[in-house]
XYZ file of C-alpha atoms in Angstrom:
532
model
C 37.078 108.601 203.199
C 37.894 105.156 204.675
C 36.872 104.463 208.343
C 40.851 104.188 209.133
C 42.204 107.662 207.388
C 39.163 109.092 209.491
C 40.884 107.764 212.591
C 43.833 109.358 211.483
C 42.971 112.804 210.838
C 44.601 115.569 213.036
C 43.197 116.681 216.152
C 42.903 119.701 217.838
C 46.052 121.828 216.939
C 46.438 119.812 213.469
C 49.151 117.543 214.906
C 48.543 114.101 212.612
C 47.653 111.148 214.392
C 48.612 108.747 211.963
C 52.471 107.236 212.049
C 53.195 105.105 209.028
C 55.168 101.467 209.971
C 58.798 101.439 208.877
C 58.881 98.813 206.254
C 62.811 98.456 205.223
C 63.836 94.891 205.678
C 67.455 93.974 205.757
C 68.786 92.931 202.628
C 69.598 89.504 203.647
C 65.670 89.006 204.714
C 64.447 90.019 201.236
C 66.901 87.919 199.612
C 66.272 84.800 201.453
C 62.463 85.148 200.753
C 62.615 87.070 197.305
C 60.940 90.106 198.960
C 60.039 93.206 197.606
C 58.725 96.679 199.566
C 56.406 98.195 197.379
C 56.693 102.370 197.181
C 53.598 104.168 196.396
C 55.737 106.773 195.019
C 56.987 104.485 192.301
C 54.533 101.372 191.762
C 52.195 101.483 188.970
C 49.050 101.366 189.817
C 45.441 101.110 188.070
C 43.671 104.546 188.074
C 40.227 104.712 189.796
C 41.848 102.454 192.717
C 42.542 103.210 196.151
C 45.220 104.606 196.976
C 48.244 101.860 197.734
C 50.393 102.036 200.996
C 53.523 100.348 201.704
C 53.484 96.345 202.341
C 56.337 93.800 202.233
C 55.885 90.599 199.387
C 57.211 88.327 197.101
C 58.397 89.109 193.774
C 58.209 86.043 192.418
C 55.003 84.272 193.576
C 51.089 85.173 193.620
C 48.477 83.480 195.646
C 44.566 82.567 194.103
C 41.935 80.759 195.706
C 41.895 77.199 194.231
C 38.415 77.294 193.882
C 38.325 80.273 191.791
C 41.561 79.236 189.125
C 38.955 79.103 186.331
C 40.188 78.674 182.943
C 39.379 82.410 182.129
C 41.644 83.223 185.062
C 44.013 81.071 183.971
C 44.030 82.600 180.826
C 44.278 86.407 181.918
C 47.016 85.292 184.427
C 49.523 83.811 181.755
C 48.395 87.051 179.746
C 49.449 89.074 182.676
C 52.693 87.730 183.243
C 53.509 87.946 179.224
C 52.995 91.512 179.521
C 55.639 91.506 181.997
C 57.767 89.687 179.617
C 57.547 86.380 182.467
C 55.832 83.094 182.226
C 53.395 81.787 184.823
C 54.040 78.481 186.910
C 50.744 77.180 188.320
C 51.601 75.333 191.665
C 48.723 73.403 192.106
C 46.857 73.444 195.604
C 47.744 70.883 197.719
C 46.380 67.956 196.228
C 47.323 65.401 199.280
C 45.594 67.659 201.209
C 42.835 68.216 198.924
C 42.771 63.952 198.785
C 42.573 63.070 202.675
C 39.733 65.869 202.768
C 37.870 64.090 199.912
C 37.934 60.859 201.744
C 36.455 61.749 205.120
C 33.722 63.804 203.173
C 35.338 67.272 203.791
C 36.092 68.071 200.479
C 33.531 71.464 200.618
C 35.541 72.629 203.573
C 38.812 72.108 201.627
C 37.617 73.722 198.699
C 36.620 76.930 200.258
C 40.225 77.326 201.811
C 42.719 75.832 199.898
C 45.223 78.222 197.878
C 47.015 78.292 194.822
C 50.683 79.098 194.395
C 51.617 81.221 191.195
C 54.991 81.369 190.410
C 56.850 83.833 188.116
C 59.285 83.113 186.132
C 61.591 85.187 183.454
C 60.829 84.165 179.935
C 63.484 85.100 178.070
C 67.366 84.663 177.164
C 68.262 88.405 177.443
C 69.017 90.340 180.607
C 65.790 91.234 182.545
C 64.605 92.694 185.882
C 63.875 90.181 188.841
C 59.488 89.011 188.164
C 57.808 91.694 190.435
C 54.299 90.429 191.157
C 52.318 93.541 191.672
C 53.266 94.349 188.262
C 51.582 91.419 186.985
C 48.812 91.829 189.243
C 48.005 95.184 188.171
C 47.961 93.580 184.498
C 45.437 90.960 185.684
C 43.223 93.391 186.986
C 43.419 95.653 183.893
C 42.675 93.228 181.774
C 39.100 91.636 183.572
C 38.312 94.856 184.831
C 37.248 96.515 187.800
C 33.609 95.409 187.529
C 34.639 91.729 187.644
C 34.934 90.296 191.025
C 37.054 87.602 190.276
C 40.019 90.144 189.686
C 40.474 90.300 194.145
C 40.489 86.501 193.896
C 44.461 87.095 192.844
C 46.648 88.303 195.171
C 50.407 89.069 196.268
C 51.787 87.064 198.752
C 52.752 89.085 201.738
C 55.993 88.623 203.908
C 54.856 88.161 207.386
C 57.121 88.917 210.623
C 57.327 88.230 213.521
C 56.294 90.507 216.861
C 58.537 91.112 218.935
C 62.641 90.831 218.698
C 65.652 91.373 220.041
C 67.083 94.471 218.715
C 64.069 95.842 217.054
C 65.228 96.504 213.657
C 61.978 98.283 211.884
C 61.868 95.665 209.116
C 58.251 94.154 207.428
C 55.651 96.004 210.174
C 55.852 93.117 212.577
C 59.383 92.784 213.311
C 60.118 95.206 216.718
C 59.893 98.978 216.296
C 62.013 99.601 219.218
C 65.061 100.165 217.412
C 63.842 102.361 215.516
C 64.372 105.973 215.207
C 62.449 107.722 218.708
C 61.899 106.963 222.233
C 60.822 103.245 221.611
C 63.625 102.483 220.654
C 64.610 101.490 224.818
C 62.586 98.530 224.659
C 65.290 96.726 222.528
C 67.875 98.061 224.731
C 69.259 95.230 227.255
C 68.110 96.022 230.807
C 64.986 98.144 229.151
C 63.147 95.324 228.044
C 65.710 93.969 224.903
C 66.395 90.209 224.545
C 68.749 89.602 227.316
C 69.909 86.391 229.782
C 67.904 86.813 233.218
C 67.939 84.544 236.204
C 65.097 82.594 237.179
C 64.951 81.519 240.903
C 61.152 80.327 240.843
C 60.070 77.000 240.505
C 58.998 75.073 237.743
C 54.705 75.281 236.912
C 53.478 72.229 238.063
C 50.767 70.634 236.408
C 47.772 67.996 237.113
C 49.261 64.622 237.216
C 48.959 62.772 234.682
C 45.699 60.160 235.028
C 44.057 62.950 237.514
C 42.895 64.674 235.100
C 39.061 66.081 235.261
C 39.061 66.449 231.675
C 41.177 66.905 228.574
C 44.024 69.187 228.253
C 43.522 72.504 226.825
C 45.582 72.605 223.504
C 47.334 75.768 222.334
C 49.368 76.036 218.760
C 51.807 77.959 218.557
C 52.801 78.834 214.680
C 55.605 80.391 214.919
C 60.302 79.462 215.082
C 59.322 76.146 216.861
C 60.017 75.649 220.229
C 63.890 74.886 221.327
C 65.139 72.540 224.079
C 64.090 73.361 228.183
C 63.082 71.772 231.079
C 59.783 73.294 231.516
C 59.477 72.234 227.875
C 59.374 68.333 227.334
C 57.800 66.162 224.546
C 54.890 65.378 226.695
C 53.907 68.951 227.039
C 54.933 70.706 223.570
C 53.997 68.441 220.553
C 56.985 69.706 218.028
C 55.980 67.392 214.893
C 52.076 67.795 214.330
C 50.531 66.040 211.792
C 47.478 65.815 209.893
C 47.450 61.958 208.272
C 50.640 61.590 207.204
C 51.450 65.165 205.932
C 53.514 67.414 207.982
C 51.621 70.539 209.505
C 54.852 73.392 208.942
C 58.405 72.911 208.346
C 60.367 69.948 209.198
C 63.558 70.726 208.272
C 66.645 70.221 210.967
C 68.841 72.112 209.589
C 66.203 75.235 209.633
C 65.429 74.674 213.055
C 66.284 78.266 214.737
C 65.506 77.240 217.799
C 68.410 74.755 218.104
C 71.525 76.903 217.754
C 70.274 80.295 217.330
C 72.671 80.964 214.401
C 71.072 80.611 210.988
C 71.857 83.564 209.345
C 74.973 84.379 210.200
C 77.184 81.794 210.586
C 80.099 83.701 210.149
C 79.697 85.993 212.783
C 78.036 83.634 215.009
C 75.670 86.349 216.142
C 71.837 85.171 217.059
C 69.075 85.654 214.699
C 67.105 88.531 215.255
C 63.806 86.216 216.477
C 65.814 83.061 217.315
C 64.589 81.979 220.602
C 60.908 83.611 219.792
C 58.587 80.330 219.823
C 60.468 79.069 222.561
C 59.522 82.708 225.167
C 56.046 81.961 223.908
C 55.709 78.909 224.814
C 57.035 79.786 227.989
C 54.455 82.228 228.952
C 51.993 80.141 228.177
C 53.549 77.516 230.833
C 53.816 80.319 233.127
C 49.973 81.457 233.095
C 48.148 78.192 232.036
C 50.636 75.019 233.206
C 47.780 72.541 232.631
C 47.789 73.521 229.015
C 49.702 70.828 225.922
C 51.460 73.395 223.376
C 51.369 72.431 219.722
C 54.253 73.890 218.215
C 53.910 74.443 214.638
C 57.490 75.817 212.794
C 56.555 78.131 209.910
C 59.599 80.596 210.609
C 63.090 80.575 210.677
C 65.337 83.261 213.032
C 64.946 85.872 210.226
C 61.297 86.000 211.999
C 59.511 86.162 208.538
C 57.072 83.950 206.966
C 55.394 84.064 203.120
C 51.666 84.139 203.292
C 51.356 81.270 201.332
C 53.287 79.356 203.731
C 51.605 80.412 206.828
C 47.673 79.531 205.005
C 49.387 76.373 204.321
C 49.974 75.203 207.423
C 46.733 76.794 209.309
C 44.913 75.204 206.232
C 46.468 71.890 207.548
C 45.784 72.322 211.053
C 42.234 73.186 210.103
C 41.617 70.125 208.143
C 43.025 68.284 211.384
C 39.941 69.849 213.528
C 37.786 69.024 211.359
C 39.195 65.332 211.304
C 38.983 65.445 214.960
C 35.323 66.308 215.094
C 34.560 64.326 212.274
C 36.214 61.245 213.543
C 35.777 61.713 216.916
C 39.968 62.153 217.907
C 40.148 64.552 220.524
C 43.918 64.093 220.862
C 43.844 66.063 217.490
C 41.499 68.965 218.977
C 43.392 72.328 219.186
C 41.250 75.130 221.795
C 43.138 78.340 221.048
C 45.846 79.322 218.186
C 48.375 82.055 218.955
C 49.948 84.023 216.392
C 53.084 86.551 216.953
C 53.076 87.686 213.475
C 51.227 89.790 210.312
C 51.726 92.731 207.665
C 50.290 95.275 206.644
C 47.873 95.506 203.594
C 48.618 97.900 200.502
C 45.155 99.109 200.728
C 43.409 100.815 203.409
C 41.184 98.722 206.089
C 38.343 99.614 204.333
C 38.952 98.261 200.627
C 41.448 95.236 202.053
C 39.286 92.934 201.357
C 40.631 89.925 198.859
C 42.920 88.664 201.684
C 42.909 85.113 201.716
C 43.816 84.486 205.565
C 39.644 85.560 206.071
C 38.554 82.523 204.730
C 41.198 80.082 206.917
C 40.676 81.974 210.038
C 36.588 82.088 209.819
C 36.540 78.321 209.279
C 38.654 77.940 212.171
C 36.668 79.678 214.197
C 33.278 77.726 212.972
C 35.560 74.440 214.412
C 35.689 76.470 218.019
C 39.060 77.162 217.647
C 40.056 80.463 219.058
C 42.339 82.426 217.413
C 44.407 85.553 219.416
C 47.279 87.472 216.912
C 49.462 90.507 218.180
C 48.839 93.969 217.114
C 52.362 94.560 215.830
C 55.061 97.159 217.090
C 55.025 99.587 215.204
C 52.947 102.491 217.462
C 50.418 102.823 214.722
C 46.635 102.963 214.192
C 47.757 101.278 210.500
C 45.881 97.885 210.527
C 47.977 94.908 210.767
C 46.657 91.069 209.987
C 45.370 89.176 211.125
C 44.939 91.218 214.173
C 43.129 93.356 212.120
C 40.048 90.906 211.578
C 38.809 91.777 214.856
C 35.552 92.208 215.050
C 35.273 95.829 215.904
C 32.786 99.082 214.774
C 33.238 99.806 210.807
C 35.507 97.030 210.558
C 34.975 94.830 207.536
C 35.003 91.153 209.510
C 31.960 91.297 211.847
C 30.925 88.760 214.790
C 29.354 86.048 214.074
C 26.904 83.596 216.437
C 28.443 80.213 214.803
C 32.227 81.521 215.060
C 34.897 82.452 217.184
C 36.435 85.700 216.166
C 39.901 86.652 216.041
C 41.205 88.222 218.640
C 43.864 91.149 218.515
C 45.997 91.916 221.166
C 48.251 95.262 222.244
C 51.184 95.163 224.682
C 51.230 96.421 228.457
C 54.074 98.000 230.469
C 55.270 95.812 233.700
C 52.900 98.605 235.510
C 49.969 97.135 234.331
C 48.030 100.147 233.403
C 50.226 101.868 230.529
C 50.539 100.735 227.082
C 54.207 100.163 225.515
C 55.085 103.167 223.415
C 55.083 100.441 220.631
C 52.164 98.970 220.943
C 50.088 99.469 217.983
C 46.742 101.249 218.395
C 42.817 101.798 216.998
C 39.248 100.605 217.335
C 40.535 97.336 216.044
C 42.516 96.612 219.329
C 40.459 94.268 221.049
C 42.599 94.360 224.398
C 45.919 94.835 225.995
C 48.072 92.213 228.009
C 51.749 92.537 229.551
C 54.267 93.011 226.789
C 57.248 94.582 227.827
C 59.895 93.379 230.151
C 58.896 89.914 230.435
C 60.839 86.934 231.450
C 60.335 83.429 230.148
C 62.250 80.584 228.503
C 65.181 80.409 225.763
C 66.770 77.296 224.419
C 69.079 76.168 226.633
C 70.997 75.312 223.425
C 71.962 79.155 222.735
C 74.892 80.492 222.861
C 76.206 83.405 220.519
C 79.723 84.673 219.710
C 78.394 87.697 221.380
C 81.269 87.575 225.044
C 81.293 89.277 228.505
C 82.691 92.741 228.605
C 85.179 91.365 231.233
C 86.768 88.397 231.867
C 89.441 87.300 234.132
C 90.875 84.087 235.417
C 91.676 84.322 239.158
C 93.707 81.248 241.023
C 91.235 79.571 243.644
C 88.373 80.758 242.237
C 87.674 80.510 238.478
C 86.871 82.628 236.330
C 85.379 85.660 236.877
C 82.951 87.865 233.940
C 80.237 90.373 233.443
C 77.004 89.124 231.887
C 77.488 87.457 229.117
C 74.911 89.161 226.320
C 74.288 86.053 224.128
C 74.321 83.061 226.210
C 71.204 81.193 227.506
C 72.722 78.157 229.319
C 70.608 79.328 231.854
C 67.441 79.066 230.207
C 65.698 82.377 230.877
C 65.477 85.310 229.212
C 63.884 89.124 229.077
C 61.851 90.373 225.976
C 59.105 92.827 224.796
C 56.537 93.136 222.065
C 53.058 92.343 221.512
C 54.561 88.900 220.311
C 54.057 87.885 223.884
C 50.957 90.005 224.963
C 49.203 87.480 222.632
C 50.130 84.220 223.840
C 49.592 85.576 227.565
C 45.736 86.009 226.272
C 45.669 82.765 224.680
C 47.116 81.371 227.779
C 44.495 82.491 230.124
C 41.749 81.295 227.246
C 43.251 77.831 227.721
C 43.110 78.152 231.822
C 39.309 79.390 231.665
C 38.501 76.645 229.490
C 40.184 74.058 231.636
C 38.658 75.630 235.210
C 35.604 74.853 233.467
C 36.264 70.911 233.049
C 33.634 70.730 230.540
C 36.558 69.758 227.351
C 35.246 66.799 227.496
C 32.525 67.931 225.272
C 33.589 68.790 222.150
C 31.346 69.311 219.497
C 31.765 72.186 217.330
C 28.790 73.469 218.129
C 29.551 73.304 222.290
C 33.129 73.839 221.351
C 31.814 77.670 219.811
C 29.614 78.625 222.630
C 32.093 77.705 225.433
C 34.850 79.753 223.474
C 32.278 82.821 223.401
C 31.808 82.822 226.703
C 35.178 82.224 227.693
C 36.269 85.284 225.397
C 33.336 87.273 227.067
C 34.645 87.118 229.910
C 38.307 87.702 229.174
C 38.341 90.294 226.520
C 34.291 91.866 226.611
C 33.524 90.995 223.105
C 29.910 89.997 222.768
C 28.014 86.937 220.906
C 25.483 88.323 218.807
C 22.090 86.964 218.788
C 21.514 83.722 216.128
């Protein structure tokens, strides 16, 4: 029995522990990314396995480590997808990528993270079913066999989602449980912690001058909707089109950008996305606990809040190419300290046996380039490990600490009290630490405004017009929200203010860069170095 189902067993009077994540995205979110849920009850699956749990993915598309696409994978791959009556479409890693690494004599580090896209495709003329990629995984591993480990080197590619929302539909494990069925379902309730216009009457976090510095700024990325126009949010604090060389680090795309009107998909109704607005509230809170801090916003979600995994390793594959750069070359305006991430899934396997997930690889060589990474625990009030928060280091877990790395860093959600956890919050050995979450007011795009009106409105002669709140609009720039989407950046936040108290960024070797993080992340969360 696996570590986690142990943690789930009943207690006492019998009562199970365990509550399994609602995974039921809205049509329009698995049509837009060619998602798939997959149902134990129904998926094939290859006896002597596991047992399989629910997970969100796409249909059409696997993911492979480049380094491992040998031609006897190859092979067994396009022998797969026959079997499935489909033809495989090898999307080739990225080769710019692959090129600028090459040059600068990083080509080992780009090799051991870059990934393969494999695309599915129907290969026929007569009516078929949509590609469904587990299917044709499940053929790949039949056909090399158990005993060879090159068969976890293929995997699906999971739908992320985002950690926190609006109205909390229960859709892909990350989106907000709070709508869901039971009590949690008041935190997406306006005026009990739901997405909602607030007033802010404090001033503005005031930073360091600029040319008083002591040291560099602190630099936190934030991958996640991009971050949307606000005062407290100019272009010389949040850097909104990263780069590494010329190539883009997440999506460019204007007419993508959530965070400018809100309304993506639905223009009909003019409603806001469910997780418009999201990057914008973190970056926020990370303005409200560390001012001194630059924000590097990386855009690898739209309002749907949902991200491919191949998507998401290809821009955190980018960014870590651009640390290394920066070591390498001796740029630290391309350093990034700390990496915040509102967003994950849950594996089809338990804890225990999830173990050919690609994001390991990224995230580990990230942390080897002192870059400290913090991820939410997800909504869903489950002990049901959800990644990358589930890469904590913690007892049984299959990612342990390591002397020459940051770990990542999972974080659960607080109630304004300070002291409870949100009813959401997800739980287990694997969460590292709890920060506020619920209730909390920070920025929206000033930009927003849905079709969403006032409840009352009336038009009175000498004074103007006269409403109730309007639900939807964010003129005013502020906003409440809940979920461990924002306990994380919080965390992340005060990683960023430690490391700038210190005035030591000056220094930033990996090797300095790793034991300043450690201690930093000692002293924050309690997790300990081990010994060289």
């Amino acid at each position: 029995m696996s570590s986690e189902e142990t943690a789930q067993q009943s207690t006492g009077g019998g009562t199970p522990r365990r509550r399994e994540p609602s995974l039921n995205p809205p049509p329009y979110v698995l049509n837009k990314h060619g998602g798939r849920v997959l149902d134990p009850a129904t998926a094939v699956h290859l006896p002597g396995r596991p047992a399989i749990r629910p997970t969100v993915y796409v249909g059409a598309r696997l993911l492979v480590r480049s380094s491992q696409l040998s031609d006897a994978v190859r092979a067994a791959l396009v022998t797969a997808a026959a079997q499935a009556g489909l033809r495989v479409v090898f999307d080739e890693a990225d080769g710019q990528l692959l090129e600028l690494a090459s040059s600068v004599g990083l080509a080992d580090l780009a090799a051991r993270v870059l990934t393969t896209r494999l695309r599915l495709e129907i290969d026929t003329d007569k009516p078929a079913s949509p590609p469904d990629s587990w299917q044709v995984l499940q053929n790949f591993r039949c056909i090399l066999g158990s005993a060879d480990p090159t068969s976890n080197e293929v995997t699906l590619d999971h739908l992320l989602t985002a950690t926190g929302g609006p109205h909390g539909a229960p859709y892909m494990g990350g989106a907000p449980y709070m709508g869901g069925a039971g009590v949690s379902s008041e935190y997406g309730v306006a005026g009990h912690g739901g997405r909602s216009p607030v007033t802010w009457i404090g001033a503005e976090p005031t930073r360091v001058p600029k040319g008083q510095e002591r040291c560099r700024r602190p630099v936190v990325a934030v991958l996640d909707t991009g971050v949307g126009r606000h005062p407290w949010l100019p272009e010389s604090i949040v850097k909104r089109h990263p780069k590494v060389g010329s190539l883009p680090i997440g999506e460019t795309d204007p007419a993508s950008n959530s965070e400018l009107s809100g309304r993506l998909d639905s223009p009909l109704e003019g409603t806001l996305d469910l997780d418009a607005g999201h990057g914008t509230f973190i970056s926020g809170l990370i303005r409200q606990v560390c001012p001194d801090a630059d924000i590097l916003a990386v855009r690898v979600m739209h309002g749907d809040g949902a991200v491919p995994e191949g998507d998401l390793l290809e821009a955190l594959n980018r960014l870590l190419l651009r640390q290394a750069l920066a070591l390498e070359l001796n740029k630290p305006d391309w350093l990034v300290d700390v990496i915040s991430l509102s967003l994950g899934y849950y594996h089809e396997l338990p804890a225990d046996y999830a173990y050919d997930q690609l994001l390991i690889e990224t995230l580990g060589a990230l942390g080897e380039y002192g870059v400290a990474v913090v991820a939410s625990a997800g909504n869903d009030s489950t002990p049901r490990h959800f990644y990358p928060a589930g890469f904590t280091p913690h007892a049984g877990g299959q990612v342990q600490a390591r002397y020459d790395a940051l770990p990542v860093v999972s974080v659960g959600a607080l109630n304004p009290d300070l002291k409870s956890i949100a009813l959401f919050s997800n739980a287990g050995n694997w969460v590292t630490c709890h920060r506020q979450g619920a209730a909390l007011v920070s920025t929206m795009p000033t930009t927003f405004d849905g079709s969403l009106q006032p409840l009352a409105s009336i038009r009175v002669h000498g004074e103007g017009t006269r409403t109730t709140i309007d639900p939807d609009n964010f003129h005013g720039g502020f906003s409440i929200w809940s979920g461990t989407s924002f306990a994380a950046p919080i965390l992340a936040a005060e990683i960023a203010k430690a490391l700038w108290n210190s005035g030591t960024l000056d220094t930033s070797d990996a090797s300095t860069m790793v034991s300043r993080g450690w201690e930093v992340l000692n002293g924050l969360t309690g997790l300990e170095r081990p010994q060289p």
